[in-house]
Short mmCIF file of C-alpha atoms in Angstrom, two decimals:
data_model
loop_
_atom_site.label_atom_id
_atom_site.label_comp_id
_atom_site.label_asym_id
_atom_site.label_seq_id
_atom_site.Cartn_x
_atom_site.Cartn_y
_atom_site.Cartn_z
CA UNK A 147 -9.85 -28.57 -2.51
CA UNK A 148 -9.78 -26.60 0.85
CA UNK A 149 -10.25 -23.18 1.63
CA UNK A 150 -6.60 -21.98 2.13
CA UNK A 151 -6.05 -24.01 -1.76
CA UNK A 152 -9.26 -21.84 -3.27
CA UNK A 153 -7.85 -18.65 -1.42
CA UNK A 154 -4.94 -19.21 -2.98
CA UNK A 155 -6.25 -19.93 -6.86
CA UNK A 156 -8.81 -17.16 -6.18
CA UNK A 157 -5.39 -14.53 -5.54
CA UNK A 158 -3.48 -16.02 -8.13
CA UNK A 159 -6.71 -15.51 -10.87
CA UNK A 160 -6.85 -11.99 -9.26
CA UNK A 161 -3.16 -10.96 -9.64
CA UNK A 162 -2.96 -12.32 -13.54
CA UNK A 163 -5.69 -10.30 -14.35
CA UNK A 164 -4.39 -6.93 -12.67
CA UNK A 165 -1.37 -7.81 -15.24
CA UNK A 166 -3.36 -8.22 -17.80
CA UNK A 167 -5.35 -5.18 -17.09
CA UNK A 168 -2.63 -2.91 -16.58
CA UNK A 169 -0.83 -4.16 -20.28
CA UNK A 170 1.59 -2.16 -21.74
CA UNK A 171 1.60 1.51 -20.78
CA UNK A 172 3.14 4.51 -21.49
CA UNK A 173 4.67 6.49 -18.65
CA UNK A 174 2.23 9.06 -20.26
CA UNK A 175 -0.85 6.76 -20.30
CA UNK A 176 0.51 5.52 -16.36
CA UNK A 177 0.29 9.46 -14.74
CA UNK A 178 -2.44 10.31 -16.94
CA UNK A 179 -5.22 12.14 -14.26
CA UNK A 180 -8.38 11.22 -15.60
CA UNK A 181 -11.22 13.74 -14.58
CA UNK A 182 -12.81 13.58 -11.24
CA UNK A 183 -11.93 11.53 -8.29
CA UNK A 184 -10.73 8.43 -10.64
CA UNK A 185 -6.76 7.87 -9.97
CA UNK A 186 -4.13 7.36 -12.44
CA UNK A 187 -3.77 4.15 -13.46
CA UNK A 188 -0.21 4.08 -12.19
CA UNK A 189 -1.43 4.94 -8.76
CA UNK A 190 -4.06 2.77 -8.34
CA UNK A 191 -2.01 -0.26 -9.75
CA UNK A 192 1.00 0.87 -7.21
CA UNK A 193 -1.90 1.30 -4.75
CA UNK A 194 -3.19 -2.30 -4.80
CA UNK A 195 0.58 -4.17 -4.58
CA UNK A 196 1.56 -1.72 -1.66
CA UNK A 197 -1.79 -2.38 0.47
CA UNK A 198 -1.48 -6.23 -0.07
CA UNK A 199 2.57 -5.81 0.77
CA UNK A 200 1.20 -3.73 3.92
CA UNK A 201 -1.15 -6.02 5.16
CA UNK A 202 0.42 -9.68 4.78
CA UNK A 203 3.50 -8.52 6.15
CA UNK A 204 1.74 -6.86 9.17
CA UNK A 205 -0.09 -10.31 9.56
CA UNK A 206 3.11 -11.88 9.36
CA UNK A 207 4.74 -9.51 11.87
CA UNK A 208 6.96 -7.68 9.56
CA UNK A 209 7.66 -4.60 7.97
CA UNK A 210 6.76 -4.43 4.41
CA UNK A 211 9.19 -5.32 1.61
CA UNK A 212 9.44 -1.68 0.67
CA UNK A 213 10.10 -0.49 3.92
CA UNK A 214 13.27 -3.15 3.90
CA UNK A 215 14.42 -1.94 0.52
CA UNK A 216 12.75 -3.28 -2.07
CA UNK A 217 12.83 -1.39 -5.21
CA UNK A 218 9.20 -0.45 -6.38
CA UNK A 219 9.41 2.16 -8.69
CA UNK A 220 7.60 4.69 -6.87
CA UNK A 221 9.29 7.95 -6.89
CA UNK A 222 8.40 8.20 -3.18
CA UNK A 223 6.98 5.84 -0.43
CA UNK A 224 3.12 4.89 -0.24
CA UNK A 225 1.61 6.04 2.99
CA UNK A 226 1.26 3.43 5.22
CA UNK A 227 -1.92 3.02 6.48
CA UNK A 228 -0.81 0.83 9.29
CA UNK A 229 1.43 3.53 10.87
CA UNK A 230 1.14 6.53 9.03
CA UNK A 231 -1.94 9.12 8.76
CA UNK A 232 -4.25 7.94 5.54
CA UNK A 233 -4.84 11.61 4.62
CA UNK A 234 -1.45 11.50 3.14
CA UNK A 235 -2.93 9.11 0.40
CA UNK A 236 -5.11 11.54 -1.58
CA UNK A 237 -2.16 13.74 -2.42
CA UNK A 238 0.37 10.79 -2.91
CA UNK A 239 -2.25 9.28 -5.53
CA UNK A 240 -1.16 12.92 -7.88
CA UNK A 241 2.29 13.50 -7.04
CA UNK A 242 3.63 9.73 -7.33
CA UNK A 243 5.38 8.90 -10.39
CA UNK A 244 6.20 5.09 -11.27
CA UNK A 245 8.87 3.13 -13.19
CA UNK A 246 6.64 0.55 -14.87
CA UNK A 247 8.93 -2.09 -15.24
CA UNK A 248 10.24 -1.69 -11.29
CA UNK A 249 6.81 -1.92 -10.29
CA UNK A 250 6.28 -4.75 -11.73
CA UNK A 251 9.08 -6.61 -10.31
CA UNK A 252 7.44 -5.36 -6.63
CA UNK A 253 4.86 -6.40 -7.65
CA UNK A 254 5.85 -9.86 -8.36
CA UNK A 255 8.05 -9.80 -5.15
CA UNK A 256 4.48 -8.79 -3.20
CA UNK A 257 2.50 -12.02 -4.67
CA UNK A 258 5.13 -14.55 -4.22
CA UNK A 259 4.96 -13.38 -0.68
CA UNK A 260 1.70 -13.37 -0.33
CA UNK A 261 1.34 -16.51 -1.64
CA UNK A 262 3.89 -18.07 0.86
CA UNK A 263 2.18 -16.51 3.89
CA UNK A 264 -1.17 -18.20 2.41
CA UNK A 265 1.14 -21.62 2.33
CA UNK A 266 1.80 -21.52 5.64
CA UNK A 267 -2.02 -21.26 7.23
CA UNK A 268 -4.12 -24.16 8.53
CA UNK A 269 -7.95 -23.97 8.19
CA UNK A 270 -8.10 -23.16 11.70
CA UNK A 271 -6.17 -19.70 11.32
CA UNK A 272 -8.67 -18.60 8.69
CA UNK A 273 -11.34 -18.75 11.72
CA UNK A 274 -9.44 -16.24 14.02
CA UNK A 275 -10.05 -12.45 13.50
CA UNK A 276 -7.48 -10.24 12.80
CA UNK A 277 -6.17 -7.19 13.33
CA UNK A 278 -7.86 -5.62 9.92
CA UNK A 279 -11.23 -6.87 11.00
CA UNK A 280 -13.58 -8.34 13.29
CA UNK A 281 -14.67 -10.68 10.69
CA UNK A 282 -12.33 -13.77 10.29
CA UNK A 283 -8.90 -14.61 8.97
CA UNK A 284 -10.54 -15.76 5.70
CA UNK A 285 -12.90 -13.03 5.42
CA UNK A 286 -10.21 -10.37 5.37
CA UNK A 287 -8.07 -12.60 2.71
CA UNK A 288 -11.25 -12.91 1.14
CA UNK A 289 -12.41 -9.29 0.53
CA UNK A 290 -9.24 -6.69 1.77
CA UNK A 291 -6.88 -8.40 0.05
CA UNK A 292 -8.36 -10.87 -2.89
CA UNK A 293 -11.24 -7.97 -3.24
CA UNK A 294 -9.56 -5.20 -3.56
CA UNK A 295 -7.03 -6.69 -6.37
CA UNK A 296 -9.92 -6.80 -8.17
CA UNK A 297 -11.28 -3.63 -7.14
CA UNK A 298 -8.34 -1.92 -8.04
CA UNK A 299 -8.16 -3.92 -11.74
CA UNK A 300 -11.58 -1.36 -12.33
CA UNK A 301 -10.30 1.57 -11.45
CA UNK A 302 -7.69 0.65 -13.81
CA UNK A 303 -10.01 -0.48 -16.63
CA UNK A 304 -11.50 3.05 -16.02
CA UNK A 305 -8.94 5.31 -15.65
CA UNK A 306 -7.57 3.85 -19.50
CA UNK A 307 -10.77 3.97 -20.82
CA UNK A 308 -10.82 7.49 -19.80
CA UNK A 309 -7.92 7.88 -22.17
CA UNK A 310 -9.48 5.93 -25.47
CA UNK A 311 -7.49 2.93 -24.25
CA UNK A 312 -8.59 -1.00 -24.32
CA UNK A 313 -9.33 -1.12 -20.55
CA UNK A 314 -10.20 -4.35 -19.01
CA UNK A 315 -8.35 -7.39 -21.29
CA UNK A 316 -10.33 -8.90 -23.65
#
């Protein structure tokens, strides 16, 4: 096995357990705002698949899928941390409300994507930096994208454990 192959199986083990994480939920359970700083379930799962659309389509020299159309089931746009000011995000993360189903299909839409981009690199590309970091091609795979999936799957865990709800999948 080579790197890009492990990078690959590591995203695709990532992405089956945000799915599995996130389960069934009510639109209820989704936009529920758990005390504190967590977010809403919803919001951190649409969170996670608009960051990774954001950032493989910026390394591919694109715009992302939503910003071409695709349906997502957000009520309203993510900020785009690319071109957009971040500050947006805190308020976004309350007001957002999500179509399960239709995010899910993004979703799905966002990994196959992903995973094609991933296709298409030699080991040598996951030596160069990149835009999102210093740090190599890999490294950024590694941790922005592969990381935070899994990052993201916690805040998820929490935010329905903060409603009596079976968080991470057992």
């Amino acid at each position: 096995m080579n790197a890009i192959e492990l990078l690959r199986m590591q995203l695709e083990s990532a992405h089956d357990y945000l799915e599995a994480t996130v389960g069934e939920m009510s639109p209820e359970q989704l936009h529920y705002a758990p005390p504190g700083r967590m977010l809403p379930a919803g919001a951190a799962y649409a969170h996670v698949v608009f960051s990774e659309d954001i950032m493989i389509q910026t390394l591919k020299g694109e715009k992302p899928l939503f910003e071409n159309g695709a349906a997502t089931g957000a009520n309203e746009p993510h900020p785009n941390f690319m071109t957009e000011d971040w500050g947006a995000y805190p308020e976004w993360t309350k007001r957002a409300r999500f179509d399960l189903g239709q995010l899910r299909a993004y979703a799905k839409q966002v990994y196959v994507s992903t995973d094609a981009y991933l296709a298409t690199l030699t080991e040598e590309d996951l030596d160069k930096p990149n835009m999102f970091s210093e740090k190599s091609q890999a490294w950024s795979i590694s941790r922005a994208i592969i990381g935070h999936v899994s990052n993201l799957a916690g805040e998820i865990s929490a935010a329905k454990g903060a409603q009596g709800l079976q968080g991470y999948p057992d």
